[in-house]
Amino acid sequence: MSEQHSFGEATSDELWEAVARVAAGEATPREQLALRAHLEAHPERAALLDALDGAVNRYAAVRPAVDVEAALVRVMARRDRRPAAQPAWVRPLMRIAAVLVVALGVSLLWRTIRSPEPPLVYVTAAGQSRTVMVADGSVIRLGPGSRLAVSGDYGRPSRQVELQGEAFFEVRHDAEHPFVVRTATAEIQDLGTAFMVRTGPDRVTRVAVTEGVVGLSRPEAAPDSILRAGDRGQVDAGGRVSVLRRADLGAELAWRQGRLVVQELALAELAPEFARWYGVTLVVRDAGLARRRITATFPAGAPDDALRILGAALGAEVRRTGDTAVVLRRQAP
Amino acid sequence: MTVARVAAALLLTAWPSSAGAQAGCPVPAAEASSQRWPAPLDRRVSLRARDISLRDALDRLSAAGRTPLAYSPDLLPLDRRICLSARRALLGDALGALLRGTRLRPSVVAGQVVLVPVA
């Protein structure tokens, strides 16, 4: 049975199959002739095949030749190659690094689980005072409007407290566990002592020593000055340390008897003391009056009496409304 | 009582000394007043001092009278040198003598001695 090949009415699939067979060299001579006749009869299809043939030839021209077998041989050789010999110190070093990483991880985990013990905080309200006895037997008398934080690790190894306001310390000396009072501007280290520390809004730390010796310095610094019994020292907001030897400490220590004693203190500087002792805010709008000084002893727990004494001594008028007292220059009659 | 006050006033007088030693040490000419002082200005005080500052004199009278004093240092010549001799004088009289020549007078406010400016 002879084959009759004609693509006169051929479907697209039949035509493309014939084209593929011719291109692959698998077509019979008859099929090649039939395809050639068809393309001569359909020049648009011939043009399409020419364009396709040109594109294929251009791709073949630029495609790099890939030798698959050679590539496979190279990969196998690389797989079987032995690793280069490492220096002898590398392996111990890697072990040490691994141990350090594990230790660091455990440390971080321990710190996370065991947070530092919180400090014990004692606060006094305006006009109040209280006595605190700490674990080592030291006694701290906290003044009005003050805050004392006893470190959570007190005594391990040092005994550290932080103070805002006023306190009197009677410290049981222990050279192995130094007692340190920190304020915003100063550090006071006990050397076997009873002493008073007072801080205020002016960021000045004042220290009065009644017994023994203390070292006075700026925070985190070696003691700048040694204060002995009867000495008064201070560290101002700029970190400057000054000392007055054999001072009159009566005013500094009177608060322990429940009295606010001031000596030649400007009214503007007295205002924060009134806030601590009486919870009363003094408002002084007259600059000259604010600079006027006063020497006085004010009773605790009696803000109206204190304001009357203040006004009388200054020759001023004091108008109190709630927790605010306005101090005015007295008008001439 | 009257005799005692007169005696106290006589003792609250000048400290006898040479003129040279007393230069710069004016003596407050204290006299017993007829004023009735409220407590604690009615306390008796005895004090004898020479050539001391007014500040020191006030401190000593405060200690002798066992009562604090309230005042404004800006209204007093605290560095002025004075002499003082008082024996069983009333605290009010002694303070009045010290404050002579100033605008302050002793008074009692809320139970405390205050040196009050007067108009």
Short mmCIF file of C-alpha atoms in Angstrom, two decimals:
data_model
loop_
_atom_site.label_atom_id
_atom_site.label_comp_id
_atom_site.label_asym_id
_atom_site.label_seq_id
_atom_site.Cartn_x
_atom_site.Cartn_y
_atom_site.Cartn_z
CA MET A 1 0.00 0.00 0.00
CA SER A 2 1.54 3.18 -1.14
CA GLU A 3 1.47 6.27 1.00
CA GLN A 4 -0.30 9.31 -0.33
CA HIS A 5 0.89 12.52 1.37
CA SER A 6 -0.94 15.64 0.72
CA PHE A 7 -1.46 18.62 3.16
CA GLY A 8 -3.97 20.39 1.01
CA GLU A 9 -6.65 20.20 3.68
CA ALA A 10 -4.40 19.06 6.51
CA THR A 11 -5.14 20.11 10.02
CA SER A 12 -2.59 22.20 11.87
CA ASP A 13 -1.58 19.20 14.00
CA GLU A 14 -0.84 17.04 10.99
CA LEU A 15 1.09 19.82 9.32
CA TRP A 16 3.24 20.57 12.40
CA GLU A 17 3.92 16.89 12.91
CA ALA A 18 5.21 16.65 9.35
CA VAL A 19 7.36 19.74 9.83
CA ALA A 20 8.81 18.20 13.00
CA ARG A 21 9.58 14.91 11.28
CA VAL A 22 11.34 16.71 8.38
CA ALA A 23 13.33 18.90 10.78
CA ALA A 24 14.38 15.83 12.83
CA GLY A 25 15.42 13.98 9.67
CA GLU A 26 12.85 11.30 10.27
CA ALA A 27 10.58 12.04 7.25
CA THR A 28 10.47 9.80 4.23
CA PRO A 29 11.33 11.27 0.83
CA ARG A 30 7.65 11.21 -0.04
CA GLU A 31 6.77 13.16 3.07
CA GLN A 32 9.48 15.68 2.32
CA LEU A 33 8.12 16.17 -1.20
CA ALA A 34 4.56 16.48 0.03
CA LEU A 35 5.58 19.10 2.59
CA ARG A 36 7.56 21.04 -0.01
CA ALA A 37 4.55 20.99 -2.39
CA HIS A 38 2.28 22.17 0.38
CA LEU A 39 4.51 25.02 1.30
CA GLU A 40 4.83 26.09 -2.31
CA ALA A 41 1.06 26.15 -2.48
CA HIS A 42 0.86 28.11 0.81
CA PRO A 43 3.60 30.77 0.74
CA GLU A 44 2.39 32.37 4.03
CA ARG A 45 3.04 29.09 5.83
CA ALA A 46 6.40 28.80 4.11
CA ALA A 47 7.29 32.30 5.34
CA LEU A 48 6.25 31.37 8.88
CA LEU A 49 8.47 28.28 8.83
CA ASP A 50 11.39 30.27 7.44
CA ALA A 51 11.07 32.77 10.31
CA LEU A 52 10.92 29.97 12.86
CA ASP A 53 13.91 28.23 11.30
CA GLY A 54 15.93 31.47 11.44
CA ALA A 55 15.17 31.99 15.13
CA VAL A 56 16.18 28.45 15.99
CA ASN A 57 19.43 28.79 14.08
CA ARG A 58 20.29 32.08 15.84
CA TYR A 59 19.75 30.47 19.27
CA ALA A 60 21.92 27.51 18.29
CA ALA A 61 24.67 29.93 17.31
CA VAL A 62 24.83 31.62 20.72
CA ARG A 63 24.05 28.62 22.99
CA PRO A 64 27.24 27.43 24.75
CA ALA A 65 28.11 23.87 24.22
CA VAL A 66 27.44 21.89 27.39
CA ASP A 67 29.36 18.74 27.97
CA VAL A 68 27.11 16.98 30.47
CA GLU A 69 29.32 13.98 30.96
CA ALA A 70 32.38 16.05 31.71
CA ALA A 71 30.47 18.11 34.20
CA LEU A 72 29.26 15.00 35.97
CA VAL A 73 32.81 13.67 36.25
CA ARG A 74 33.96 16.91 37.85
CA VAL A 75 31.16 16.83 40.40
CA MET A 76 31.93 13.24 41.40
CA ALA A 77 35.62 14.04 41.78
CA ARG A 78 34.82 17.01 44.03
CA ARG A 79 32.56 14.86 46.18
CA ASP A 80 35.23 12.27 46.79
CA ARG A 81 37.98 14.78 47.56
CA ARG A 82 39.19 14.63 51.25
CA PRO A 83 38.97 17.86 53.28
CA ALA A 84 42.16 19.82 53.85
CA ALA A 85 43.93 19.05 57.10
CA GLN A 86 43.05 21.63 59.92
CA PRO A 87 45.69 23.09 62.24
CA ALA A 88 45.91 21.28 65.59
CA TRP A 89 44.68 24.29 67.61
CA VAL A 90 41.41 24.70 65.74
CA ARG A 91 39.51 21.87 67.39
CA PRO A 92 40.29 22.83 71.05
CA LEU A 93 39.46 26.42 70.21
CA MET A 94 36.13 25.39 68.81
CA ARG A 95 35.41 23.43 71.99
CA ILE A 96 36.27 26.41 74.18
CA ALA A 97 34.05 28.66 72.09
CA ALA A 98 31.21 26.20 72.42
CA VAL A 99 31.63 26.08 76.21
CA LEU A 100 31.66 29.88 76.39
CA VAL A 101 28.51 30.14 74.33
CA VAL A 102 26.76 27.67 76.60
CA ALA A 103 28.01 29.44 79.74
CA LEU A 104 26.84 32.78 78.42
CA GLY A 105 23.45 31.37 77.67
CA VAL A 106 23.15 29.87 81.16
CA SER A 107 24.25 33.15 82.73
CA LEU A 108 21.69 35.15 80.81
CA LEU A 109 19.01 32.63 81.70
CA TRP A 110 20.02 32.80 85.40
CA ARG A 111 19.94 36.56 85.41
CA THR A 112 16.53 36.52 83.82
CA ILE A 113 15.15 34.01 86.28
CA ARG A 114 16.81 35.52 89.34
CA SER A 115 16.29 39.30 89.11
CA PRO A 116 18.11 41.42 91.77
CA GLU A 117 16.32 41.81 95.04
CA PRO A 118 14.36 45.06 95.09
CA PRO A 119 15.42 47.72 97.59
CA LEU A 120 13.49 48.32 100.78
CA VAL A 121 12.00 51.78 100.45
CA TYR A 122 10.91 53.96 103.36
CA VAL A 123 9.01 57.18 102.74
CA THR A 124 7.83 59.84 105.16
CA ALA A 125 5.01 62.25 104.42
CA ALA A 126 5.19 65.99 105.04
CA GLY A 127 5.78 66.66 108.72
CA GLN A 128 6.38 63.01 109.59
CA SER A 129 9.52 61.24 110.65
CA ARG A 130 10.29 57.60 111.37
CA THR A 131 13.06 55.42 112.65
CA VAL A 132 14.38 52.52 110.59
CA MET A 133 16.61 49.82 112.02
CA VAL A 134 18.42 47.88 109.35
CA ALA A 135 19.67 44.33 109.53
CA ASP A 136 23.13 45.14 110.90
CA GLY A 137 21.75 47.13 113.82
CA SER A 138 22.39 50.55 112.32
CA VAL A 139 19.63 53.04 113.08
CA ILE A 140 18.37 55.58 110.57
CA ARG A 141 16.04 58.40 111.59
CA LEU A 142 14.25 59.61 108.46
CA GLY A 143 13.13 63.25 108.44
CA PRO A 144 9.92 64.74 107.07
CA GLY A 145 9.13 64.45 103.36
CA SER A 146 12.03 62.08 102.77
CA ARG A 147 12.73 58.81 100.97
CA LEU A 148 15.26 56.16 101.91
CA ALA A 149 16.03 53.10 99.76
CA VAL A 150 18.02 50.32 101.43
CA SER A 151 19.75 48.26 98.78
CA GLY A 152 18.31 44.78 98.19
CA ASP A 153 21.80 43.30 98.52
CA TYR A 154 22.57 45.36 101.64
CA GLY A 155 25.72 44.04 103.25
CA ARG A 156 26.74 41.93 100.25
CA PRO A 157 29.37 43.21 100.37
CA SER A 158 28.79 46.92 100.97
CA ARG A 159 25.87 48.48 102.83
CA GLN A 160 24.37 51.01 100.45
CA VAL A 161 21.40 53.29 100.93
CA GLU A 162 20.02 56.09 98.78
CA LEU A 163 18.54 59.21 100.31
CA GLN A 164 16.29 62.01 99.15
CA GLY A 165 15.46 64.47 101.90
CA GLU A 166 16.90 64.25 105.37
CA ALA A 167 18.09 61.48 107.67
CA PHE A 168 20.26 60.95 110.70
CA PHE A 169 22.45 57.84 110.65
CA GLU A 170 23.86 55.96 113.61
CA VAL A 171 25.95 53.38 111.90
CA ARG A 172 27.36 50.19 113.36
CA HIS A 173 30.82 50.30 111.92
CA ASP A 174 32.02 47.31 109.93
CA ALA A 175 35.15 47.81 107.87
CA GLU A 176 34.41 44.66 105.89
CA HIS A 177 31.06 46.04 104.79
CA PRO A 178 31.38 49.79 104.29
CA PHE A 179 28.26 51.85 104.85
CA VAL A 180 27.64 54.29 102.02
CA VAL A 181 24.92 56.92 101.65
CA ARG A 182 24.29 58.01 98.08
CA THR A 183 22.45 61.17 97.09
CA ALA A 184 21.99 62.84 93.73
CA THR A 185 25.21 64.78 94.16
CA ALA A 186 27.25 63.11 96.86
CA GLU A 187 28.52 59.94 98.41
CA ILE A 188 29.09 59.72 102.15
CA GLN A 189 31.04 56.79 103.52
CA ASP A 190 30.86 55.94 107.17
CA LEU A 191 34.08 55.41 109.05
CA GLY A 192 32.46 54.69 112.46
CA THR A 193 29.94 57.39 112.86
CA ALA A 194 26.73 59.21 113.64
CA PHE A 195 25.89 61.81 111.06
CA MET A 196 23.09 63.69 109.35
CA VAL A 197 22.54 63.97 105.59
CA ARG A 198 20.13 66.36 103.96
CA THR A 199 19.34 66.92 100.30
CA GLY A 200 17.02 69.43 98.73
CA PRO A 201 15.68 70.71 95.45
CA ASP A 202 18.81 72.85 95.10
CA ARG A 203 20.71 69.53 94.62
CA VAL A 204 23.06 70.42 97.47
CA THR A 205 23.91 67.58 99.83
CA ARG A 206 24.64 68.74 103.39
CA VAL A 207 26.33 66.56 105.97
CA ALA A 208 26.75 67.18 109.70
CA VAL A 209 28.82 64.78 111.80
CA THR A 210 28.10 64.31 115.50
CA GLU A 211 30.37 61.33 116.18
CA GLY A 212 33.28 59.65 114.48
CA VAL A 213 34.39 60.26 110.94
CA VAL A 214 32.88 60.18 107.46
CA GLY A 215 34.36 60.51 104.01
CA LEU A 216 32.59 62.96 101.73
CA SER A 217 32.85 62.95 97.95
CA ARG A 218 31.05 63.24 94.69
CA PRO A 219 29.34 60.03 93.55
CA GLU A 220 31.67 57.28 92.39
CA ALA A 221 34.75 59.23 93.52
CA ALA A 222 37.31 58.71 96.22
CA PRO A 223 36.56 60.74 99.37
CA ASP A 224 37.52 64.38 98.80
CA SER A 225 37.21 65.38 102.44
CA ILE A 226 37.17 63.76 105.84
CA LEU A 227 34.59 65.14 108.26
CA ARG A 228 34.96 64.67 111.99
CA ALA A 229 32.57 65.25 114.87
CA GLY A 230 31.36 68.84 114.81
CA ASP A 231 32.16 69.35 111.13
CA ARG A 232 29.67 70.34 108.49
CA GLY A 233 30.28 69.63 104.81
CA GLN A 234 28.43 69.94 101.59
CA VAL A 235 28.59 68.94 97.94
CA ASP A 236 26.88 71.40 95.66
CA ALA A 237 25.13 70.71 92.37
CA GLY A 238 28.39 71.23 90.50
CA GLY A 239 30.21 68.61 92.57
CA ARG A 240 32.22 71.11 94.62
CA VAL A 241 32.97 69.92 98.15
CA SER A 242 33.31 72.38 101.04
CA VAL A 243 33.80 71.84 104.75
CA LEU A 244 33.17 74.02 107.82
CA ARG A 245 35.09 72.80 110.86
CA ARG A 246 33.62 72.93 114.38
CA ALA A 247 30.32 74.28 113.13
CA ASP A 248 27.14 74.87 115.09
CA LEU A 249 25.09 71.80 114.18
CA GLY A 250 22.04 72.73 116.24
CA ALA A 251 19.93 73.76 113.30
CA GLU A 252 20.83 70.67 111.26
CA LEU A 253 19.95 68.30 114.05
CA ALA A 254 16.91 70.04 115.59
CA TRP A 255 14.51 68.16 113.31
CA ARG A 256 15.18 65.06 115.39
CA GLN A 257 13.30 66.83 118.20
CA GLY A 258 10.43 67.60 115.88
CA ARG A 259 11.38 71.18 115.11
CA LEU A 260 12.28 72.86 111.88
CA VAL A 261 15.15 75.19 112.70
CA VAL A 262 16.54 77.56 110.12
CA GLN A 263 19.32 80.07 110.50
CA GLU A 264 19.61 83.03 108.18
CA LEU A 265 17.90 81.12 105.38
CA ALA A 266 16.42 83.03 102.44
CA LEU A 267 12.67 82.72 102.10
CA ALA A 268 13.10 81.17 98.65
CA GLU A 269 15.25 78.43 100.19
CA LEU A 270 12.82 77.95 103.04
CA ALA A 271 9.98 77.12 100.64
CA PRO A 272 11.05 73.50 99.97
CA GLU A 273 11.50 72.94 103.70
CA PHE A 274 7.93 74.10 104.29
CA ALA A 275 6.76 71.68 101.63
CA ARG A 276 8.58 68.82 103.35
CA TRP A 277 7.45 69.71 106.84
CA TYR A 278 3.94 70.99 106.32
CA GLY A 279 2.91 70.02 102.82
CA VAL A 280 2.40 73.73 102.14
CA THR A 281 3.71 75.41 99.01
CA LEU A 282 5.02 78.89 99.67
CA VAL A 283 4.46 81.29 96.79
CA VAL A 284 6.62 84.42 96.85
CA ARG A 285 6.25 86.65 93.82
CA ASP A 286 8.22 89.59 95.23
CA ALA A 287 11.89 88.96 94.40
CA GLY A 288 13.11 91.19 97.22
CA LEU A 289 10.96 89.37 99.71
CA ALA A 290 12.14 86.00 98.37
CA ARG A 291 15.73 87.01 99.17
CA ARG A 292 14.88 88.13 102.70
CA ARG A 293 16.43 85.79 105.26
CA ILE A 294 14.93 84.37 108.39
CA THR A 295 16.17 82.75 111.58
CA ALA A 296 13.43 80.80 113.32
CA THR A 297 12.28 77.61 114.97
CA PHE A 298 9.02 76.29 113.59
CA PRO A 299 6.90 73.72 115.42
CA ALA A 300 6.12 70.44 113.71
CA GLY A 301 2.56 69.63 112.75
CA ALA A 302 1.27 73.19 113.04
CA PRO A 303 1.43 74.82 109.61
CA ASP A 304 -0.77 77.77 110.54
CA ASP A 305 1.41 78.61 113.53
CA ALA A 306 4.51 78.28 111.34
CA LEU A 307 3.03 80.64 108.76
CA ARG A 308 2.11 83.18 111.43
CA ILE A 309 5.66 83.13 112.81
CA LEU A 310 7.03 83.45 109.29
CA GLY A 311 4.86 86.40 108.41
CA ALA A 312 5.53 88.21 111.69
CA ALA A 313 9.31 87.82 111.48
CA LEU A 314 9.47 88.97 107.88
CA GLY A 315 6.96 91.76 108.34
CA ALA A 316 4.98 90.12 105.55
CA GLU A 317 1.41 89.13 105.00
CA VAL A 318 0.70 85.43 104.49
CA ARG A 319 -2.52 84.26 102.85
CA ARG A 320 -3.14 80.54 102.96
CA THR A 321 -5.57 78.74 100.67
CA GLY A 322 -5.48 74.98 101.08
CA ASP A 323 -1.97 73.72 100.50
CA THR A 324 -0.72 77.02 99.10
CA ALA A 325 0.38 80.07 101.05
CA VAL A 326 1.11 83.33 99.28
CA VAL A 327 3.64 85.58 101.02
CA LEU A 328 3.16 89.27 100.27
CA ARG A 329 5.00 92.39 101.26
CA ARG A 330 2.90 94.08 103.90
CA GLN A 331 1.35 97.26 102.65
CA ALA A 332 1.95 100.39 104.71
CA PRO A 333 -1.23 101.45 106.51
CA MET B 1 7.70 92.60 142.46
CA THR B 2 8.28 96.22 141.58
CA VAL B 3 11.48 96.26 143.58
CA ALA B 4 12.73 93.22 141.71
CA ARG B 5 12.03 94.81 138.32
CA VAL B 6 13.81 98.00 139.28
CA ALA B 7 16.78 96.01 140.50
CA ALA B 8 16.87 94.05 137.26
CA ALA B 9 16.72 97.26 135.26
CA LEU B 10 19.62 98.73 137.13
CA LEU B 11 21.67 95.65 136.36
CA LEU B 12 20.77 95.69 132.68
CA THR B 13 23.08 98.63 132.14
CA ALA B 14 26.43 99.55 130.78
CA TRP B 15 29.41 97.33 131.26
CA PRO B 16 31.92 99.46 133.18
CA SER B 17 35.18 99.72 131.37
CA SER B 18 37.69 102.12 130.03
CA ALA B 19 36.67 104.36 127.16
CA GLY B 20 39.24 102.75 124.88
CA ALA B 21 37.95 99.30 125.47
CA GLN B 22 34.42 100.44 124.90
CA ALA B 23 34.99 102.20 121.62
CA GLY B 24 32.77 100.36 119.12
CA CYS B 25 30.86 98.73 121.95
CA PRO B 26 27.88 100.97 122.60
CA VAL B 27 25.87 99.98 125.59
CA PRO B 28 22.13 99.55 125.31
CA ALA B 29 20.61 101.80 127.92
CA ALA B 30 18.11 99.37 129.27
CA GLU B 31 15.38 100.36 131.62
CA ALA B 32 12.77 98.35 133.35
CA SER B 33 9.58 98.89 131.49
CA SER B 34 6.17 98.85 132.98
CA GLN B 35 5.09 96.55 130.21
CA ARG B 36 3.64 93.19 131.17
CA TRP B 37 5.28 90.68 128.93
CA PRO B 38 3.44 87.53 127.85
CA ALA B 39 5.12 84.15 128.30
CA PRO B 40 7.85 83.36 127.54
CA LEU B 41 9.02 86.99 127.49
CA ASP B 42 8.25 87.16 131.20
CA ARG B 43 11.08 84.77 132.03
CA ARG B 44 13.98 86.03 134.11
CA VAL B 45 17.38 86.01 132.49
CA SER B 46 20.85 86.82 133.69
CA LEU B 47 23.58 87.58 131.22
CA ARG B 48 26.83 89.47 131.18
CA ALA B 49 28.88 89.99 128.07
CA ARG B 50 31.06 92.66 126.50
CA ASP B 51 32.05 93.47 122.98
CA ILE B 52 30.00 90.81 121.35
CA SER B 53 27.98 91.02 118.18
CA LEU B 54 24.27 91.60 118.34
CA ARG B 55 23.91 88.16 116.72
CA ASP B 56 25.77 86.53 119.61
CA ALA B 57 23.82 88.55 122.16
CA LEU B 58 20.53 87.34 120.71
CA ASP B 59 21.77 83.75 120.75
CA ARG B 60 22.80 84.06 124.38
CA LEU B 61 19.52 85.62 125.42
CA SER B 62 17.69 82.86 123.57
CA ALA B 63 19.67 80.25 125.48
CA ALA B 64 19.25 82.06 128.80
CA GLY B 65 15.51 82.38 128.27
CA ARG B 66 15.27 78.76 127.04
CA THR B 67 13.26 79.88 124.06
CA PRO B 68 14.07 80.27 120.39
CA LEU B 69 13.88 83.61 118.66
CA ALA B 70 12.48 84.26 115.20
CA TYR B 71 13.65 87.27 113.20
CA SER B 72 14.87 88.41 109.85
CA PRO B 73 18.64 89.05 109.89
CA ASP B 74 18.12 91.54 107.06
CA LEU B 75 16.25 93.85 109.42
CA LEU B 76 18.94 93.93 112.12
CA PRO B 77 22.55 95.16 112.36
CA LEU B 78 23.68 91.75 113.55
CA ASP B 79 27.39 92.51 113.38
CA ARG B 80 27.15 95.60 115.58
CA ARG B 81 29.26 95.25 118.71
CA ILE B 82 27.46 95.64 122.01
CA CYS B 83 27.86 95.08 125.71
CA LEU B 84 25.22 93.62 127.94
CA SER B 85 24.73 92.99 131.60
CA ALA B 86 21.45 91.68 132.91
CA ARG B 87 20.67 90.05 136.19
CA ARG B 88 17.25 88.57 136.68
CA ALA B 89 15.88 90.89 134.03
CA LEU B 90 12.73 90.04 132.16
CA LEU B 91 13.52 88.55 128.79
CA GLY B 92 11.22 91.10 127.15
CA ASP B 93 13.09 93.99 128.77
CA ALA B 94 16.48 92.57 127.84
CA LEU B 95 15.46 92.10 124.23
CA GLY B 96 13.89 95.56 124.14
CA ALA B 97 17.20 97.03 125.27
CA LEU B 98 19.14 95.12 122.64
CA LEU B 99 16.78 96.20 119.90
CA ARG B 100 16.82 99.87 120.76
CA GLY B 101 17.55 101.88 117.66
CA THR B 102 16.14 99.23 115.35
CA ARG B 103 12.69 98.85 113.86
CA LEU B 104 12.08 95.58 115.71
CA ARG B 105 10.29 94.86 118.93
CA PRO B 106 9.91 91.58 120.82
CA SER B 107 6.53 89.95 120.54
CA VAL B 108 4.97 86.53 121.02
CA VAL B 109 3.36 84.84 118.03
CA ALA B 110 1.96 81.31 118.23
CA GLY B 111 3.77 80.85 121.52
CA GLN B 112 7.15 81.82 120.09
CA VAL B 113 9.23 84.94 120.57
CA VAL B 114 9.38 86.88 117.32
CA LEU B 115 11.26 90.11 116.73
CA VAL B 116 8.60 91.92 114.78
CA PRO B 117 9.18 94.95 112.56
CA VAL B 118 7.06 97.90 113.57
CA ALA B 119 5.90 100.62 111.28
#
